[in-house]
PDB file of C-alpha atoms in Angstrom:
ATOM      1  CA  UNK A 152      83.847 111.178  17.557  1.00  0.00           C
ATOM      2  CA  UNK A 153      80.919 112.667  15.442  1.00  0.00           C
ATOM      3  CA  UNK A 154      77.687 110.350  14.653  1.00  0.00           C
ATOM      4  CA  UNK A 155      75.083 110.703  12.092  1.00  0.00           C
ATOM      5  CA  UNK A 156      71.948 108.790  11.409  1.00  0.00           C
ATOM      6  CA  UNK A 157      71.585 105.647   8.596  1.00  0.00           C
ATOM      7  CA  UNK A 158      69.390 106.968   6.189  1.00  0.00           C
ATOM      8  CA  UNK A 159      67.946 103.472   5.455  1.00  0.00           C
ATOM      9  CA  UNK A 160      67.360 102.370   9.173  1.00  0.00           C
ATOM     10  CA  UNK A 161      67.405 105.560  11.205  1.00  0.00           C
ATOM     11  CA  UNK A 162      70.436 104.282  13.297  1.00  0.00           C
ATOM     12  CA  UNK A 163      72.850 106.500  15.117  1.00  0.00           C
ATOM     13  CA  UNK A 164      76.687 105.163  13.633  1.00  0.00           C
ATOM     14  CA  UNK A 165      79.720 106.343  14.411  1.00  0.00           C
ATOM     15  CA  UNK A 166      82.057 108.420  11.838  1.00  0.00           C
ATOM     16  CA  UNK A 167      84.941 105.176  11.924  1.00  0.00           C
ATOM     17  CA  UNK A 168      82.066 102.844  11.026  1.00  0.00           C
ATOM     18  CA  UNK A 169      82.451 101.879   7.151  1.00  0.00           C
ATOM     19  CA  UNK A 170      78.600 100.501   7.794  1.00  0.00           C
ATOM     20  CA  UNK A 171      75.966 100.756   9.682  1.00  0.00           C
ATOM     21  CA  UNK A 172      76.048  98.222  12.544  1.00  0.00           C
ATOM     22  CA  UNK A 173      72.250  97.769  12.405  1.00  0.00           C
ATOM     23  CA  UNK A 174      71.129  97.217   8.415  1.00  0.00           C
ATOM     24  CA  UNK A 175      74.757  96.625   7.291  1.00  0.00           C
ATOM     25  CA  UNK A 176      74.410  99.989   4.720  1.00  0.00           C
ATOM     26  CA  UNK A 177      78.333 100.685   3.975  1.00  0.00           C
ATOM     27  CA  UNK A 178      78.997 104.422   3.225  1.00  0.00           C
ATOM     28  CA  UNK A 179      82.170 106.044   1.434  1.00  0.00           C
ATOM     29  CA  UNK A 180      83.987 108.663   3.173  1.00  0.00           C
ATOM     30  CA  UNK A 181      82.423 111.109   1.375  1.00  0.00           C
ATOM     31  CA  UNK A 182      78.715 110.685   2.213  1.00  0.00           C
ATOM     32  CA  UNK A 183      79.626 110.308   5.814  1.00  0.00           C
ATOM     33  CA  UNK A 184      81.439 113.936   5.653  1.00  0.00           C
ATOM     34  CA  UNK A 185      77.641 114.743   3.879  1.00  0.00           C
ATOM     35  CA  UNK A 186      75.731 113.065   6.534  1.00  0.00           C
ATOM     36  CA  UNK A 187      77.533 114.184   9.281  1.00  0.00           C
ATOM     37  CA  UNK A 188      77.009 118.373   8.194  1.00  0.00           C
ATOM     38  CA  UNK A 189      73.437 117.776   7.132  1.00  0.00           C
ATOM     39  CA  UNK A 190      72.854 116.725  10.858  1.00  0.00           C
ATOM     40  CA  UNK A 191      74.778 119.485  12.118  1.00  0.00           C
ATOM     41  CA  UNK A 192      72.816 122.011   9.474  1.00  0.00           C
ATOM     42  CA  UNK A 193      69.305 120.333  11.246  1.00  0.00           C
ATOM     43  CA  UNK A 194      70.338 121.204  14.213  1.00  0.00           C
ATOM     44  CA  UNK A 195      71.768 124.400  13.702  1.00  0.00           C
ATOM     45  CA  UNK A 196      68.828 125.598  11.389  1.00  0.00           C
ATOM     46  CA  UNK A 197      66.385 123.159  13.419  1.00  0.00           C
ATOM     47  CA  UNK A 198      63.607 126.325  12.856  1.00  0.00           C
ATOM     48  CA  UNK A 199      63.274 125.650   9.079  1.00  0.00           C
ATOM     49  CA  UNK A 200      64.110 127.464   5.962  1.00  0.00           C
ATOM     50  CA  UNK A 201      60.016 128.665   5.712  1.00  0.00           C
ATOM     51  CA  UNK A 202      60.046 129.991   9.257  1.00  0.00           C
ATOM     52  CA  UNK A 203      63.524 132.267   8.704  1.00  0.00           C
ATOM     53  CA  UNK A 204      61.403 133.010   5.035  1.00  0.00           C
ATOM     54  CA  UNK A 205      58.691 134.290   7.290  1.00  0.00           C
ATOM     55  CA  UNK A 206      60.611 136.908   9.614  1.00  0.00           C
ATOM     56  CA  UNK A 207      62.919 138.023   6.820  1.00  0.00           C
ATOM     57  CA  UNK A 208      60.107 138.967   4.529  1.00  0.00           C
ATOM     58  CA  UNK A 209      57.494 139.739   6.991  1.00  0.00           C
ATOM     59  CA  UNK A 210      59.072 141.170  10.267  1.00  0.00           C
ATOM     60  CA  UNK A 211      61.778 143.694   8.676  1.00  0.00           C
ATOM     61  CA  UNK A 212      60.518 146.985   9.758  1.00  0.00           C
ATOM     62  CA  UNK A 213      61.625 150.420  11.533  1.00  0.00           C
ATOM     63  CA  UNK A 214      59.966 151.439  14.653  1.00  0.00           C
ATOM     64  CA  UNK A 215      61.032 152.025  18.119  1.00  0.00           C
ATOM     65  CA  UNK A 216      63.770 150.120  20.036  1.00  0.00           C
ATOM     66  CA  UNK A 217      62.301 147.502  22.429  1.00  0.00           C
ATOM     67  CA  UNK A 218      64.020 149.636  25.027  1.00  0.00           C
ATOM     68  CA  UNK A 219      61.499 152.121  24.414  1.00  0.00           C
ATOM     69  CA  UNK A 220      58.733 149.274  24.108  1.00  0.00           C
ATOM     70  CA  UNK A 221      59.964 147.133  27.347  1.00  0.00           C
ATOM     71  CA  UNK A 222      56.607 147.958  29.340  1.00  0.00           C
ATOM     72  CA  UNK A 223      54.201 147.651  26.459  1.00  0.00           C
ATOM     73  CA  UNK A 224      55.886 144.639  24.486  1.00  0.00           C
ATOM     74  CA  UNK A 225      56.227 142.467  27.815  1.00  0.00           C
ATOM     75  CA  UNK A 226      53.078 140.137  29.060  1.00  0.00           C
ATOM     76  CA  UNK A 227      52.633 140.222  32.428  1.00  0.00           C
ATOM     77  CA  UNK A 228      54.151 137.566  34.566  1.00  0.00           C
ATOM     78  CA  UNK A 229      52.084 137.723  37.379  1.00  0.00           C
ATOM     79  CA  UNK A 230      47.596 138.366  37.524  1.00  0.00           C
ATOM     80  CA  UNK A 231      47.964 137.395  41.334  1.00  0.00           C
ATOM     81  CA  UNK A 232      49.693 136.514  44.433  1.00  0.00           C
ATOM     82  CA  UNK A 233      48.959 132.368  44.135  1.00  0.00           C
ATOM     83  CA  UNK A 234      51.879 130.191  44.404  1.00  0.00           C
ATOM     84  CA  UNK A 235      53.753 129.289  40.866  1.00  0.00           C
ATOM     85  CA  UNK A 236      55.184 126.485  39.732  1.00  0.00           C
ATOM     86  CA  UNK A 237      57.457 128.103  37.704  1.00  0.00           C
ATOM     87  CA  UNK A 238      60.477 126.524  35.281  1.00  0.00           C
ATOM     88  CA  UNK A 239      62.704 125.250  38.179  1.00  0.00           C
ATOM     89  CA  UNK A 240      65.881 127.229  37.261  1.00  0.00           C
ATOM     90  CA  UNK A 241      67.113 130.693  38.568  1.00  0.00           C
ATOM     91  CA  UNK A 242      68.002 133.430  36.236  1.00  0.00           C
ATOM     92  CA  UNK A 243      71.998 132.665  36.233  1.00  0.00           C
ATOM     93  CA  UNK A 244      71.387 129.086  35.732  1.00  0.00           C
ATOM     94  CA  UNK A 245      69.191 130.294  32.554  1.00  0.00           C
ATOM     95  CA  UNK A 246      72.053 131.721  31.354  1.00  0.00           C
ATOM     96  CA  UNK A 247      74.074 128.763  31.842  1.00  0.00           C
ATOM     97  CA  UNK A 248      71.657 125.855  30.007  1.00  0.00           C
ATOM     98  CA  UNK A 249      71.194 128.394  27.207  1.00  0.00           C
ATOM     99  CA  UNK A 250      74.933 129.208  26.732  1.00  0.00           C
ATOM    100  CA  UNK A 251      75.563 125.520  27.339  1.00  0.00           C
ATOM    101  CA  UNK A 252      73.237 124.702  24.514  1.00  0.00           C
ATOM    102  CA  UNK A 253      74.848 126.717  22.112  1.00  0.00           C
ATOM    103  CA  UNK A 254      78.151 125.006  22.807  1.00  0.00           C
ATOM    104  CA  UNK A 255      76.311 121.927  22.644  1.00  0.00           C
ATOM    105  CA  UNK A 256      75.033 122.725  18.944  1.00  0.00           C
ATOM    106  CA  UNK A 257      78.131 124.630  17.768  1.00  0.00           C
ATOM    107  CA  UNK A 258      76.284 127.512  18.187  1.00  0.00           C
ATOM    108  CA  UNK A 259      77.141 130.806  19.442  1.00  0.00           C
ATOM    109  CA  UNK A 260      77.029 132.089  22.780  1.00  0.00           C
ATOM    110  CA  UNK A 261      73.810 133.497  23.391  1.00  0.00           C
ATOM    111  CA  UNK A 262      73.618 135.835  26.605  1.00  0.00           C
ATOM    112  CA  UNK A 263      77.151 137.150  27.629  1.00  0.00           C
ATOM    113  CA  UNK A 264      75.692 138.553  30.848  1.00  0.00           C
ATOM    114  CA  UNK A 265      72.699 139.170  32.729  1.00  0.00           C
ATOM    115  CA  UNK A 266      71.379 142.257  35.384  1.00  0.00           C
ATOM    116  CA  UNK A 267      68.439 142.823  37.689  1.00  0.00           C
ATOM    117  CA  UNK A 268      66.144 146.278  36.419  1.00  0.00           C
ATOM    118  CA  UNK A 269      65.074 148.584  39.033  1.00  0.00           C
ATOM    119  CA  UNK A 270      62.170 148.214  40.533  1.00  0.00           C
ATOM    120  CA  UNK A 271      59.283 150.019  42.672  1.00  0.00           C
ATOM    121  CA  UNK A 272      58.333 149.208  46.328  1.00  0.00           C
ATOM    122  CA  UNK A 273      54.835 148.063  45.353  1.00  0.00           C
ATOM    123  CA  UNK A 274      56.275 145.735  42.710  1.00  0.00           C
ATOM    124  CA  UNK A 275      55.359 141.558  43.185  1.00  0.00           C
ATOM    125  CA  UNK A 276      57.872 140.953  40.620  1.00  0.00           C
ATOM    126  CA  UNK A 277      62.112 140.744  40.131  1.00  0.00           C
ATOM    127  CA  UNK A 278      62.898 141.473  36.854  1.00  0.00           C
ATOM    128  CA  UNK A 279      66.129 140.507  35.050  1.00  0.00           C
ATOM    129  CA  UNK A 280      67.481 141.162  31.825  1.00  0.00           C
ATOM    130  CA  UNK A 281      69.864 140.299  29.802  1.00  0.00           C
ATOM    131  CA  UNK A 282      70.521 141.882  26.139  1.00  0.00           C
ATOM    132  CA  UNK A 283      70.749 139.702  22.644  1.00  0.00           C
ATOM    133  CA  UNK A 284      71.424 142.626  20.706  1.00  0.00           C
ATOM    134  CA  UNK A 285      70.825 146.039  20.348  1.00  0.00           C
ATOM    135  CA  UNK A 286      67.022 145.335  19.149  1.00  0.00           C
ATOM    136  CA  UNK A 287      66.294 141.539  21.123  1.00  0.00           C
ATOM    137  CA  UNK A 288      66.217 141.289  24.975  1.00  0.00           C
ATOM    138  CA  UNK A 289      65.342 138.318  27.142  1.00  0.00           C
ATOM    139  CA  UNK A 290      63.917 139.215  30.651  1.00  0.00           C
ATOM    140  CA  UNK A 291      62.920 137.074  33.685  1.00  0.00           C
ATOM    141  CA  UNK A 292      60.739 137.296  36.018  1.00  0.00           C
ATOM    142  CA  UNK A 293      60.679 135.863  39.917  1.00  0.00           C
ATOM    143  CA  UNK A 294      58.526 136.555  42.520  1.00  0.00           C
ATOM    144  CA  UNK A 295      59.739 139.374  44.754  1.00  0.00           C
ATOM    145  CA  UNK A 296      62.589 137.994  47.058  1.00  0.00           C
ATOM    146  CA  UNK A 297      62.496 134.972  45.026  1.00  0.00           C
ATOM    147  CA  UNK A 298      65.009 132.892  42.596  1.00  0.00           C
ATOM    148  CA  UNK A 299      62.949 130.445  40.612  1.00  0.00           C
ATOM    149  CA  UNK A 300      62.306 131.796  36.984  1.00  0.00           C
ATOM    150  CA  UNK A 301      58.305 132.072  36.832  1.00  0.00           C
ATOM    151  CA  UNK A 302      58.231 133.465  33.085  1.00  0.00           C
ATOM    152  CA  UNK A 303      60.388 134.496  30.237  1.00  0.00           C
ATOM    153  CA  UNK A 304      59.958 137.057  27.771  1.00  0.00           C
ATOM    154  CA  UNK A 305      61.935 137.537  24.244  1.00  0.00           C
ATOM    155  CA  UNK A 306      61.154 141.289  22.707  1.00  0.00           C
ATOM    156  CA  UNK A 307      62.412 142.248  19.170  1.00  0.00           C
ATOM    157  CA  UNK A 308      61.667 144.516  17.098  1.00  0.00           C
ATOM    158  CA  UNK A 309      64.272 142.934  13.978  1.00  0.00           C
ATOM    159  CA  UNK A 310      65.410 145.646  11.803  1.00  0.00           C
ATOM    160  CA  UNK A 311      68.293 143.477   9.760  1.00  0.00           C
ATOM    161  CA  UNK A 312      68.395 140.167   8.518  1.00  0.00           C
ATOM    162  CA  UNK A 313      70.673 139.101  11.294  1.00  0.00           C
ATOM    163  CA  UNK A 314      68.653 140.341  13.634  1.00  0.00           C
ATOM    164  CA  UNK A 315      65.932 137.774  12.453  1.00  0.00           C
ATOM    165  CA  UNK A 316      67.887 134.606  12.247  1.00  0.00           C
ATOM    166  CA  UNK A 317      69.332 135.773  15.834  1.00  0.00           C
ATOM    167  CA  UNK A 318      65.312 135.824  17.127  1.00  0.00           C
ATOM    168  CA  UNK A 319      64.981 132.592  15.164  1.00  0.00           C
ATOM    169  CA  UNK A 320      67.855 130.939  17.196  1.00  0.00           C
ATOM    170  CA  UNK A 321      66.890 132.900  20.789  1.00  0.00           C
ATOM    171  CA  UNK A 322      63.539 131.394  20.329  1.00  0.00           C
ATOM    172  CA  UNK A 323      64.881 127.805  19.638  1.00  0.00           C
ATOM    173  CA  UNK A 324      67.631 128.204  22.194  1.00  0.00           C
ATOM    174  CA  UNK A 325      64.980 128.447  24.579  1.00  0.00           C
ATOM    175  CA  UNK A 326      62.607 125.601  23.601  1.00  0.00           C
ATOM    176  CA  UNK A 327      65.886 123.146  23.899  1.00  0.00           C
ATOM    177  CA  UNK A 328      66.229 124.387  27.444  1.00  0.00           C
ATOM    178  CA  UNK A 329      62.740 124.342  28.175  1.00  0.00           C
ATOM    179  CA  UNK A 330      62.087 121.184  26.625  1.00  0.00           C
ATOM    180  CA  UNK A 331      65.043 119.507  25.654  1.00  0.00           C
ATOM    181  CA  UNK A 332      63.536 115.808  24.781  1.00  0.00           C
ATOM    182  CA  UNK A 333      62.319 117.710  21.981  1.00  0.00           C
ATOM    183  CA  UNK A 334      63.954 116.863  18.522  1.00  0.00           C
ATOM    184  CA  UNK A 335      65.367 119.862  16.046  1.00  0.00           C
ATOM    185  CA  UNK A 336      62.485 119.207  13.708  1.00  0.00           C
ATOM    186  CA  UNK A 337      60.050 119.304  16.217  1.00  0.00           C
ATOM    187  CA  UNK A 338      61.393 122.155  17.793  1.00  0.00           C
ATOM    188  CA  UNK A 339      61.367 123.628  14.010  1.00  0.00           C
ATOM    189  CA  UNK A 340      57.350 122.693  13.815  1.00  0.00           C
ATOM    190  CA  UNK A 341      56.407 124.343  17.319  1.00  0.00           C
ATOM    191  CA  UNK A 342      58.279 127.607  15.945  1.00  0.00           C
ATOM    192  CA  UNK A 343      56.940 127.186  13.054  1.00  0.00           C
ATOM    193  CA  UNK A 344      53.630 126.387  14.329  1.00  0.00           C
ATOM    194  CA  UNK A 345      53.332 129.722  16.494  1.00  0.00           C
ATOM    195  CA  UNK A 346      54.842 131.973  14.120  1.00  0.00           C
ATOM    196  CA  UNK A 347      53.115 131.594  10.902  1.00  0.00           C
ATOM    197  CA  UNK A 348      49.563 131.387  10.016  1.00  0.00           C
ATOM    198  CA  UNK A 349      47.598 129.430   7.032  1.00  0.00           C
ATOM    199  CA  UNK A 350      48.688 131.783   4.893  1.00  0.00           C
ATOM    200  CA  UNK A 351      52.349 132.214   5.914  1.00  0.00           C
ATOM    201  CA  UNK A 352      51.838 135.210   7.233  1.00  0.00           C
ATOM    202  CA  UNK A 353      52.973 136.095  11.488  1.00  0.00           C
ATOM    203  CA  UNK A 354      50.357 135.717  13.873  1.00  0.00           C
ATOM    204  CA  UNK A 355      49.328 138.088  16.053  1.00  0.00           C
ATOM    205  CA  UNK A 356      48.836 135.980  18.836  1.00  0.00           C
ATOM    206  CA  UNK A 357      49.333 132.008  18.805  1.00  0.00           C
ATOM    207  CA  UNK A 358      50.088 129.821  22.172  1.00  0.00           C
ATOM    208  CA  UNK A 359      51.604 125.916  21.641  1.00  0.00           C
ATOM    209  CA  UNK A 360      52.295 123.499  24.650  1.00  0.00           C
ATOM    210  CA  UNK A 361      55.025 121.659  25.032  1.00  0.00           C
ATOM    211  CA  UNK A 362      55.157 119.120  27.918  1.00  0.00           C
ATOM    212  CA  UNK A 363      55.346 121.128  31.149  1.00  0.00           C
ATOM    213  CA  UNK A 364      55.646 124.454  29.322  1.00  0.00           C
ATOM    214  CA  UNK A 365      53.378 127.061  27.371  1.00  0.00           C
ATOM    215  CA  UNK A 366      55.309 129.108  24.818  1.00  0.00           C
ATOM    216  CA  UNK A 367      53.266 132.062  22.985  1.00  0.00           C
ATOM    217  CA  UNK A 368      54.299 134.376  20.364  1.00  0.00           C
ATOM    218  CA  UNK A 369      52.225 137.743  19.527  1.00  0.00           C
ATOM    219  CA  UNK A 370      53.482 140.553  16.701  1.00  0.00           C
ATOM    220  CA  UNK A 371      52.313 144.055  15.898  1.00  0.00           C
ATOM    221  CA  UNK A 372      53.528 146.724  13.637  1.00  0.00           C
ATOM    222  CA  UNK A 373      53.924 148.739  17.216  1.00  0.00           C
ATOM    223  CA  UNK A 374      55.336 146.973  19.801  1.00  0.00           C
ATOM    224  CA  UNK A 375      57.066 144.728  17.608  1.00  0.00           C
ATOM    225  CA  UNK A 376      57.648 140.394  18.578  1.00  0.00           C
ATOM    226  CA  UNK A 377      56.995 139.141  21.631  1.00  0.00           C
ATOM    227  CA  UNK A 378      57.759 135.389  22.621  1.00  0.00           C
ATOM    228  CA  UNK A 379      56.719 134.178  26.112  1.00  0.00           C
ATOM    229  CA  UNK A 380      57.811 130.771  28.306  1.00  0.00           C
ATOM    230  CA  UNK A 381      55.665 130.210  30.964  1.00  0.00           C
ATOM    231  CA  UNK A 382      54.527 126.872  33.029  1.00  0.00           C
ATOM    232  CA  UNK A 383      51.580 125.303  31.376  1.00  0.00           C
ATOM    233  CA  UNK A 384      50.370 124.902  35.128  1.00  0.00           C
ATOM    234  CA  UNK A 385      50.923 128.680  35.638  1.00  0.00           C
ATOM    235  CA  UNK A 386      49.145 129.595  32.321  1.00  0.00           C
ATOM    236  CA  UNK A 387      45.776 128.104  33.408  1.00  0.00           C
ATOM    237  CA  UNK A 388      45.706 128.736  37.101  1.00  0.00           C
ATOM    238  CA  UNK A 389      45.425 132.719  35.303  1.00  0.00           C
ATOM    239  CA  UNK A 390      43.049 131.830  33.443  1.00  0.00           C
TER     240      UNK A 390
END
């Protein structure tokens, strides 16, 4: 059974309704099949027709792979050895919320499988990764030994138009997890909010709270997009 909200009172009705149980609005058969895929649109384009505007004409660019730009493209996780808070899932269960989302949203599967990167001796940090497509990855970090995901990183460097609307969705994929009282339109306005400046334009560096959670986005012409999901607890205690 699909829903889809009265436009007159804002009231969740079912698609077997012939009116809304709350105002007594009556609808056709038609306008509920129109009401019902405009919902499903929101949600499945919650980011906006400006912000997919934005990457597509101002993120569309050669460059190196983010492979090649893992180190430089990636903020640290860690300034210190001080106990983290951290998002209160492991790197598999990640995964699993963000694949579950998609289903949710009749949206694709996002991460088909995920794998922890070498490391050094001397390293405080796990590291896992798991690969969006050839130019987006998603790695998490842990502390050494540990399974609770203390950051996660998004790097892109977009060369297609599919390769934008797939950051687009990685990026909102993650805010639902992270924050998932949060509606499609104000998911949309957060994105939104950290991608573009005044002027439409990417920024270079923006940070927006959400809740428990800090999400920042920073671009260059060299190391490409970088979007970052840490604990807003975490954040400061760097600072």
């Amino acid at each position: 059974m699909a829903t889809f909200t009265c436009p007159d009172c804002k009231n969740k009705v079912s698609d077997k309704a012939e009116a809304c149980p709350k105002c007594g609005r009556k609808f056709t058969a038609e306008e509920v099949a129109g009401l019902i895929k405009t919902e499903k649109n929101a949600v499945r384009f919650g980011c906006g027709l400006l912000l997919l505007i934005g990457i597509v004409l101002y993120f569309i660019f050669g460059g190196d792979s983010p492979k090649d730009i893992q180190t430089a493209g990636t903020m640290s996780a860690e300034s210190g050895l001080a106990e983290l808070k951290g998002l209160g899932f492991t790197p598999t269960e990640l995964m699993q919320k963000l694949n579950n989302f998609g289903r949710k949203n009749n949206l694709a599967v996002l991460v088909e499988d995920i794998y922890k990167t070498k490391g050094s001796e001397s390293d405080i940090n796990d590291v896992y990764r798991a690969d969006i497509s050839e130019n987006i990855i998603m790695q998490m970090t842990t502390r050494r030994g540990k399974k609770n995901v203390d950051s996660i990183s998004i790097i892109a460097v977009p060369k297609t138009n599919d390769e934008s609307m797939v950051l687009m969705l990685s990026m909102g994929y993650l805010i639902g997890v992270c924050n998932p009282e949060l509606s499609p339109d104000t998911r949309g306005k957060l994105i939104t909010t950290l991608m573009q400046d005044k002027n439409g334009k990417l920024n270079a560096k923006q940070s927006v709270g959400a809740g428990d959670i800090k999400y920042t986005f920073t671009s260059s012409n060299v190391t490409g997009i970088a979007f970052y999901v840490e604990n807003r607890a975490d954040a400061d205690s760097k600072k």
